[in-house]
Structures are given as structure tokens and as C-alpha cells.
Amino acid sequence: MKVLVKVPATTANLGPGFDALGLALNLWNETEFSTTNDGKIVVEVEGEGKGILPIDENNAVASAALQIYKQAEKPCPGLRIHCLNRVPLGSGLGSSSTALLTGMLGANALLGNLLTDEEVLKLAIETEGHPDNVAPAMLGGLVASIVYEDRVISLKLPARANRSPIHVTIVLPDFDFPTKQARAILPKQVERKDAIYNISRAILVTEALRTGDLDLLGKAMSDALHQPYRIPLIPGAQAAMNAARHAGTAAVALSGAGPSLIAFSSKEDPAVGAAMKLAFAEAGLTARIFELSTSYEGAEVTFV
Ligand code: HSE
């Protein structure tokens, strides 16, 4: 039996929506799962992470798949997992959520969908520890999440970014900034003025994405809870954000926990990415540019 799982990249936070907002992007990992009946786990990696990612049960996709077999109390018959990875690793584009969901959805499909999509999403969020990448990767579009009592409620919001995709430029510097480290450096307590700064702006960011008002997005997409602590640790990041604005982007933010930056524009404008790349180069870092659109669609599972 073979299953193909497609899961998109995501950008989390969107400036002030720290750990709450996320948006799916049109950059997809495509993974084929086949059962082998020899009890072995064999992973093949093509694209991002080839030669770097583990190719056994320690691979993140494989271990997420095994988590589902364990949860379902079913023995794993052996799996061949072929990963075509387009989402760069450790970039701020949700690669770990993409891997997690891929493995869980693949194994769940092979098991005849023992878990509902809601149960898979809940398990993936619990495993990841924050919902803002996993939820839009699963649901597509712009997603807001809250923790209510002991569970996460994730809602796909009506957004212009869902109906007619908004153009985004991602610039990814060659700089190691693991999410764990990017979270550990944040203060445990925040001042009331910073909380107000973010609450008010997060509301307007969702409204700007709902209406497609890029001018409002530019005014609202700033943050007082995480970016001020993270940006100084990424060489050239502040200069790259300034350069993007100077080159005419409507709004720019750290994508997730970084190190990539995301700039929003009404249409593709190569000058934005080039200006950001130059700013990173001046700080001694090479950088990759991804010209993408937002995606209304989330994860997709098909039997092949
Ligand atoms: N909201 C998370 C953070 C996203 O900023 O730490 C990590 O991808």
C-alpha cells in the first residue's frame, strides 16, 4: 500500500501574533510511504536535508509515523519513506512541523485513518509544543490558535491571503539559529505596555490579511515580545528588514523564530529580495531567496 502526503511550509507569528498566528505558504514537502512487511524503517531524502537528515527511525518523519503506530497500539510492519523536501531545515518555515505532520498523516492513512484529522492535529501540536506552524500546515491559509482549558483551538480565518494569494519574499541567511535557542533567550515575563503593543497589532494584522490591506499590514506588523530579542542575534537581520522597507515592501517580519525574514508585497518584486540579500552579505552571510505565495490549501493525503 502506498500513500502520498503533501504538507506546506508555514510562517509563524506574523510579527505580533507570537505563538498564535500562522500562515501556509506554497512550498511543499512531498513524501511517499509504502509498507514493506520486513519490520525495517528505510528513509530516502531528496532535496533539502539530503545527506544531513537521518535515514532510519531517527528521522523526524519516521519517528512521527512510529508515534502513530504506538498511539494506535499497532505493530509497524516496516516502512519505506521517500521524502522530497522543499522546505529548508531550521529556517523559520516550519520544517519540523512539516516533518511531524507528514509522518503522522502518512502512518494514520496506512492504518486506515484510525485517528481523525482533529486527533492528528492535537497530537502534532502537543508534540511540537506550539500550534502556530502545525495548525496552518494542516488546515492551510491563515490560522489563529488559542489554548482553551487543556486543549488548543485552531481556527482558519477568512483572509484575502486565503482567497487570492499575497506574494511573499523569504530571505534565509546561512546562519544557525535553532528554535530552541531562539525561545530560550526570551524573557519569561513581559511588561504590560509590550503586551498591549502586541494584542492591538495582532488584531490589525489579521484584519489586514482579511481585507488584503498591505498598507495596514505594514503599520501593524511589528512586535515587542520576541523580535527585539532575536533580531540582534542574527547578523544583518535588522539591516535586511530596513533594506526591504526601503526597497518598497509593504511589511516585513521575522519568519517564525527566524533566521529567515518574510516580506509581503502585492506582487513579485525581485528588488526586495535582492536588497535583503545584500544586507546579509554586508554582515558576512550568504542568503537564499524564496519567492512564494500564500496557500489556502493545507496538508493533503492521497493513496497512490
Ligand atoms: N512561535 C514560535 C516561536 C515559532 O516564535 O518560537 C517557531 O517556529
Tab-separated table of C-alpha atoms and ligand atoms in Angstrom:
chain	number	residue	atom	x	y	z
A	1	MET	CA	0.000	0.000	0.000
A	2	LYS	CA	1.319	3.468	-0.881
A	3	VAL	CA	0.344	6.871	0.451
A	4	LEU	CA	1.477	10.304	-0.753
A	5	VAL	CA	1.478	13.105	1.835
A	6	LYS	CA	1.940	16.757	0.871
A	7	VAL	CA	2.492	19.319	3.631
A	8	PRO	CA	3.199	23.029	3.106
A	9	ALA	CA	5.772	25.332	4.668
A	10	THR	CA	4.374	27.843	7.132
A	11	THR	CA	5.341	31.187	8.553
A	12	ALA	CA	4.517	31.672	12.226
A	13	ASN	CA	3.971	34.756	14.396
A	14	LEU	CA	3.425	37.237	11.523
A	15	GLY	CA	5.081	39.890	13.704
A	16	PRO	CA	2.883	40.423	16.786
A	17	GLY	CA	0.991	37.086	16.760
A	18	PHE	CA	3.668	35.292	18.772
A	19	ASP	CA	2.799	31.578	19.208
A	20	ALA	CA	-0.747	32.308	17.968
A	21	LEU	CA	-0.831	33.181	14.239
A	22	GLY	CA	0.476	31.210	11.278
A	23	LEU	CA	0.076	31.212	7.520
A	24	ALA	CA	0.575	28.391	4.999
A	25	LEU	CA	2.931	29.048	2.085
A	26	ASN	CA	3.128	27.491	-1.358
A	27	LEU	CA	6.266	25.429	-0.767
A	28	TRP	CA	5.551	21.745	-0.272
A	29	ASN	CA	7.275	18.649	1.043
A	30	GLU	CA	6.006	15.548	-0.766
A	31	THR	CA	6.515	12.208	0.929
A	32	GLU	CA	5.633	8.724	-0.244
A	33	PHE	CA	5.056	5.968	2.320
A	34	SER	CA	4.980	2.261	1.460
A	35	THR	CA	4.653	-0.665	3.822
A	36	THR	CA	7.400	-3.287	3.396
A	37	ASN	CA	6.476	-6.070	5.845
A	38	ASP	CA	10.154	-6.611	6.778
A	39	GLY	CA	9.951	-4.625	10.014
A	40	LYS	CA	12.609	-2.137	8.826
A	41	ILE	CA	12.394	1.639	8.507
A	42	VAL	CA	14.189	2.971	5.435
A	43	VAL	CA	14.098	6.702	4.645
A	44	GLU	CA	15.281	8.238	1.383
A	45	VAL	CA	15.801	12.000	1.321
A	46	GLU	CA	15.778	14.088	-1.831
A	47	GLY	CA	16.177	17.891	-1.808
A	48	GLU	CA	16.565	19.827	1.450
A	49	GLY	CA	18.393	17.821	4.111
A	50	LYS	CA	19.798	15.184	1.708
A	51	GLY	CA	22.968	13.771	3.278
A	52	ILE	CA	22.160	15.532	6.578
A	53	LEU	CA	18.900	14.054	7.847
A	54	PRO	CA	18.867	10.569	9.420
A	55	ILE	CA	17.662	7.809	7.111
A	56	ASP	CA	16.446	5.417	9.798
A	57	GLU	CA	13.856	5.544	12.578
A	58	ASN	CA	15.592	8.630	13.985
A	59	ASN	CA	14.381	10.655	11.011
A	60	ALA	CA	11.674	13.113	12.183
A	61	VAL	CA	9.130	11.858	9.624
A	62	ALA	CA	9.801	8.233	10.575
A	63	SER	CA	9.643	8.859	14.320
A	64	ALA	CA	6.334	10.753	13.930
A	65	ALA	CA	4.980	7.796	11.930
A	66	LEU	CA	6.109	5.397	14.659
A	67	GLN	CA	4.423	7.604	17.260
A	68	ILE	CA	1.111	6.973	15.470
A	69	TYR	CA	1.643	3.185	15.356
A	70	LYS	CA	2.396	3.340	19.096
A	71	GLN	CA	-0.649	5.511	19.824
A	72	ALA	CA	-2.807	3.084	17.832
A	73	GLU	CA	-1.191	0.127	19.635
A	74	LYS	CA	-0.451	-1.487	16.281
A	75	PRO	CA	2.887	-3.023	15.250
A	76	CYS	CA	4.682	-1.172	12.445
A	77	PRO	CA	5.062	-3.628	9.534
A	78	GLY	CA	8.159	-1.830	8.154
A	79	LEU	CA	8.160	1.328	6.079
A	80	ARG	CA	9.926	2.798	3.086
A	81	ILE	CA	9.605	6.580	3.256
A	82	HIS	CA	10.682	8.670	0.266
A	83	CYS	CA	10.962	12.380	1.155
A	84	LEU	CA	11.079	15.078	-1.484
A	85	ASN	CA	11.905	18.035	0.757
A	86	ARG	CA	11.483	21.593	-0.435
A	87	VAL	CA	11.141	23.291	2.972
A	88	PRO	CA	14.626	24.296	4.179
A	89	LEU	CA	15.639	22.964	7.594
A	90	GLY	CA	15.943	25.205	10.631
A	91	SER	CA	14.818	28.186	8.615
A	92	GLY	CA	11.719	29.571	10.328
A	93	LEU	CA	9.469	27.987	7.691
A	94	GLY	CA	8.092	25.247	9.905
A	95	SER	CA	10.209	22.350	8.627
A	96	SER	CA	9.894	20.438	11.902
A	97	SER	CA	6.085	20.801	11.908
A	98	THR	CA	6.027	19.750	8.268
A	99	ALA	CA	8.008	16.596	9.115
A	100	LEU	CA	5.884	15.845	12.157
A	101	LEU	CA	2.565	16.149	10.316
A	102	THR	CA	3.910	14.238	7.327
A	103	GLY	CA	4.870	11.233	9.445
A	104	MET	CA	1.662	11.279	11.465
A	105	LEU	CA	-0.644	11.666	8.455
A	106	GLY	CA	1.241	9.019	6.445
A	107	ALA	CA	1.090	6.405	9.200
A	108	ASN	CA	-2.511	7.240	10.044
A	109	ALA	CA	-3.544	6.751	6.404
A	110	LEU	CA	-1.680	3.415	6.246
A	111	LEU	CA	-3.592	2.378	9.359
A	112	GLY	CA	-6.910	3.167	7.667
A	113	ASN	CA	-7.346	6.571	9.350
A	114	LEU	CA	-7.777	5.281	12.887
A	115	LEU	CA	-7.392	8.862	14.118
A	116	THR	CA	-9.479	11.779	12.878
A	117	ASP	CA	-7.717	14.828	11.388
A	118	GLU	CA	-8.541	16.700	14.626
A	119	GLU	CA	-6.848	13.981	16.679
A	120	VAL	CA	-3.755	14.037	14.453
A	121	LEU	CA	-3.588	17.831	14.723
A	122	LYS	CA	-3.945	17.694	18.519
A	123	LEU	CA	-1.172	15.105	18.802
A	124	ALA	CA	1.093	17.076	16.466
A	125	ILE	CA	0.547	20.290	18.440
A	126	GLU	CA	1.269	18.511	21.748
A	127	THR	CA	4.445	17.024	20.294
A	128	GLU	CA	5.636	20.312	18.739
A	129	GLY	CA	4.789	22.373	21.835
A	130	HIS	CA	3.268	25.351	19.997
A	131	PRO	CA	0.441	25.402	17.426
A	132	ASP	CA	1.361	28.253	15.102
A	133	ASN	CA	3.199	26.187	12.472
A	134	VAL	CA	1.432	22.834	12.809
A	135	ALA	CA	-2.107	24.250	12.589
A	136	PRO	CA	-1.718	26.212	9.309
A	137	ALA	CA	0.331	23.342	7.822
A	138	MET	CA	-2.664	21.074	8.493
A	139	LEU	CA	-5.515	23.475	7.709
A	140	GLY	CA	-3.947	25.834	5.144
A	141	GLY	CA	-4.413	29.602	4.966
A	142	LEU	CA	-4.268	31.964	7.922
A	143	VAL	CA	-4.826	30.201	11.240
A	144	ALA	CA	-5.173	31.590	14.764
A	145	SER	CA	-4.838	29.311	17.775
A	146	ILE	CA	-5.666	29.613	21.454
A	147	VAL	CA	-5.180	27.279	24.385
A	148	TYR	CA	-8.624	26.753	25.951
A	149	GLU	CA	-8.602	24.824	29.216
A	150	ASP	CA	-6.354	21.885	28.305
A	151	ARG	CA	-6.752	21.948	24.554
A	152	VAL	CA	-5.793	24.031	21.559
A	153	ILE	CA	-8.478	25.563	19.382
A	154	SER	CA	-7.177	26.439	15.911
A	155	LEU	CA	-9.367	28.388	13.526
A	156	LYS	CA	-8.773	29.048	9.845
A	157	LEU	CA	-9.662	32.708	9.462
A	158	PRO	CA	-11.303	34.211	6.405
A	159	ALA	CA	-8.488	36.068	4.694
A	160	ARG	CA	-7.759	37.656	1.370
A	161	ALA	CA	-4.434	35.799	1.696
A	162	ASN	CA	-6.570	32.638	1.504
A	163	ARG	CA	-8.685	33.666	-1.498
A	164	SER	CA	-6.167	35.403	-3.728
A	165	PRO	CA	-2.633	34.672	-2.594
A	166	ILE	CA	-0.430	37.512	-1.396
A	167	HIS	CA	3.159	37.484	-2.594
A	168	VAL	CA	5.873	36.844	-0.021
A	169	THR	CA	9.645	37.005	-0.285
A	170	ILE	CA	11.539	34.830	2.162
A	171	VAL	CA	15.215	35.547	2.639
A	172	LEU	CA	17.069	32.828	4.529
A	173	PRO	CA	20.575	33.665	5.752
A	174	ASP	CA	23.085	30.878	6.211
A	175	PHE	CA	23.045	31.202	9.994
A	176	ASP	CA	22.328	28.558	12.596
A	177	PHE	CA	19.613	29.818	14.966
A	178	PRO	CA	17.760	26.805	16.389
A	179	THR	CA	14.189	27.437	17.571
A	180	LYS	CA	15.105	26.002	20.991
A	181	GLN	CA	17.769	28.684	21.415
A	182	ALA	CA	15.503	31.376	19.929
A	183	ARG	CA	12.864	30.516	22.554
A	184	ALA	CA	15.290	30.154	25.461
A	185	ILE	CA	16.567	33.742	25.099
A	186	LEU	CA	13.099	35.280	25.500
A	187	PRO	CA	12.151	36.818	28.854
A	188	LYS	CA	9.703	34.830	30.970
A	189	GLN	CA	7.758	37.971	31.911
A	190	VAL	CA	6.706	40.930	29.789
A	191	GLU	CA	5.683	44.475	30.584
A	192	ARG	CA	2.040	45.492	30.216
A	193	LYS	CA	2.881	48.081	27.548
A	194	ASP	CA	4.527	45.347	25.441
A	195	ALA	CA	1.507	43.047	25.863
A	196	ILE	CA	-0.793	45.880	24.745
A	197	TYR	CA	1.534	46.677	21.835
A	198	ASN	CA	1.189	43.094	20.568
A	199	ILE	CA	-2.502	42.463	21.311
A	200	SER	CA	-3.568	45.589	19.415
A	201	ARG	CA	-1.301	44.884	16.452
A	202	ALA	CA	-2.159	41.167	16.195
A	203	ILE	CA	-5.823	42.098	15.752
A	204	LEU	CA	-4.958	44.516	12.959
A	205	VAL	CA	-2.598	42.031	11.273
A	206	THR	CA	-5.477	39.550	10.940
A	207	GLU	CA	-7.764	42.338	9.697
A	208	ALA	CA	-5.147	43.488	7.180
A	209	LEU	CA	-4.772	39.918	5.899
A	210	ARG	CA	-8.578	39.538	5.796
A	211	THR	CA	-9.036	42.598	3.631
A	212	GLY	CA	-5.713	42.456	1.785
A	213	ASP	CA	-4.768	45.882	3.118
A	214	LEU	CA	-0.985	45.757	2.784
A	215	ASP	CA	-0.620	49.352	3.976
A	216	LEU	CA	-2.283	48.429	7.284
A	217	LEU	CA	-0.224	45.223	7.411
A	218	GLY	CA	2.937	47.334	7.231
A	219	LYS	CA	1.788	49.505	10.131
A	220	ALA	CA	0.650	46.596	12.319
A	221	MET	CA	3.353	44.030	11.595
A	222	SER	CA	5.769	44.854	14.379
A	223	ASP	CA	6.357	43.212	17.684
A	224	ALA	CA	7.584	43.802	21.223
A	225	LEU	CA	7.649	40.230	22.569
A	226	HIS	CA	10.182	38.269	20.521
A	227	GLN	CA	11.697	40.150	17.584
A	228	PRO	CA	13.590	42.728	19.715
A	229	TYR	CA	15.436	39.851	21.425
A	230	ARG	CA	16.019	37.684	18.376
A	231	ILE	CA	16.850	40.122	15.590
A	232	PRO	CA	20.081	41.445	17.197
A	233	LEU	CA	21.372	37.850	17.384
A	234	ILE	CA	21.036	37.327	13.607
A	235	PRO	CA	23.810	39.229	11.824
A	236	GLY	CA	22.415	41.645	9.238
A	237	ALA	CA	18.751	40.935	10.073
A	238	GLN	CA	17.850	44.470	11.192
A	239	ALA	CA	19.665	45.942	8.178
A	240	ALA	CA	17.854	43.468	5.887
A	241	MET	CA	14.465	44.494	7.326
A	242	ASN	CA	15.314	48.159	6.803
A	243	ALA	CA	16.523	47.384	3.257
A	244	ALA	CA	13.278	45.538	2.453
A	245	ARG	CA	11.206	48.538	3.553
A	246	HIS	CA	13.472	50.876	1.581
A	247	ALA	CA	13.050	48.644	-1.498
A	248	GLY	CA	9.282	49.062	-1.199
A	249	THR	CA	7.956	46.001	0.627
A	250	ALA	CA	4.687	46.591	2.463
A	251	ALA	CA	5.568	44.664	5.630
A	252	VAL	CA	8.458	42.637	6.946
A	253	ALA	CA	8.935	40.365	9.958
A	254	LEU	CA	10.992	37.527	11.298
A	255	SER	CA	9.505	34.310	9.898
A	256	GLY	CA	8.699	32.173	12.940
A	257	ALA	CA	11.717	32.162	15.214
A	258	GLY	CA	13.989	33.014	12.254
A	259	PRO	CA	16.599	33.162	10.960
A	260	SER	CA	14.625	33.833	7.771
A	261	LEU	CA	12.757	37.073	7.193
A	262	ILE	CA	9.425	37.377	5.396
A	263	ALA	CA	8.443	40.413	3.325
A	264	PHE	CA	4.910	40.943	1.974
A	265	SER	CA	4.187	42.614	-1.367
A	266	SER	CA	1.228	42.899	-3.726
A	267	LYS	CA	3.288	41.278	-6.497
A	268	GLU	CA	6.706	39.731	-7.014
A	269	ASP	CA	9.428	42.378	-6.885
A	270	PRO	CA	12.973	40.989	-7.181
A	271	ALA	CA	14.382	44.248	-5.747
A	272	VAL	CA	13.059	43.351	-2.270
A	273	GLY	CA	14.849	40.006	-2.002
A	274	ALA	CA	17.996	41.418	-3.603
A	275	ALA	CA	18.158	44.302	-1.102
A	276	MET	CA	17.733	41.921	1.844
A	277	LYS	CA	20.316	39.503	0.485
A	278	LEU	CA	22.784	42.371	0.077
A	279	ALA	CA	22.247	43.456	3.685
A	280	PHE	CA	23.018	39.921	4.888
A	281	ALA	CA	26.083	39.816	2.593
A	282	GLU	CA	27.337	43.040	4.171
A	283	ALA	CA	27.082	41.259	7.542
A	284	GLY	CA	29.100	38.345	6.129
A	285	LEU	CA	26.239	35.897	5.476
A	286	THR	CA	25.141	34.296	2.242
A	287	ALA	CA	21.382	34.043	1.887
A	288	ARG	CA	18.802	32.221	-0.219
A	289	ILE	CA	15.712	33.892	-1.632
A	290	PHE	CA	12.330	32.140	-1.974
A	291	GLU	CA	9.607	33.953	-3.910
A	292	LEU	CA	6.357	32.338	-2.723
A	293	SER	CA	2.638	32.865	-2.429
A	294	THR	CA	0.340	32.141	0.486
A	295	SER	CA	-1.548	28.835	0.277
A	296	TYR	CA	-5.234	28.322	1.004
A	297	GLU	CA	-4.681	24.561	0.987
A	298	GLY	CA	-3.235	22.611	3.877
A	299	ALA	CA	-1.897	19.057	4.169
A	300	GLU	CA	-3.122	16.548	1.605
A	301	VAL	CA	-3.122	12.743	1.778
A	302	THR	CA	-3.736	10.513	-1.264
A	303	PHE	CA	-3.486	6.802	-1.870
A	304	VAL	CA	-1.297	6.104	-4.928
B	1	HSE	N1	6.041	30.801	17.614
B	1	HSE	C1	7.278	30.055	17.540
B	1	HSE	C2	8.393	30.936	18.026
B	1	HSE	C3	7.503	29.645	16.126
B	1	HSE	O1	8.445	32.093	17.616
B	1	HSE	O2	9.215	30.473	18.819
B	1	HSE	C4	8.678	28.758	15.945
B	1	HSE	O3	8.700	28.342	14.598
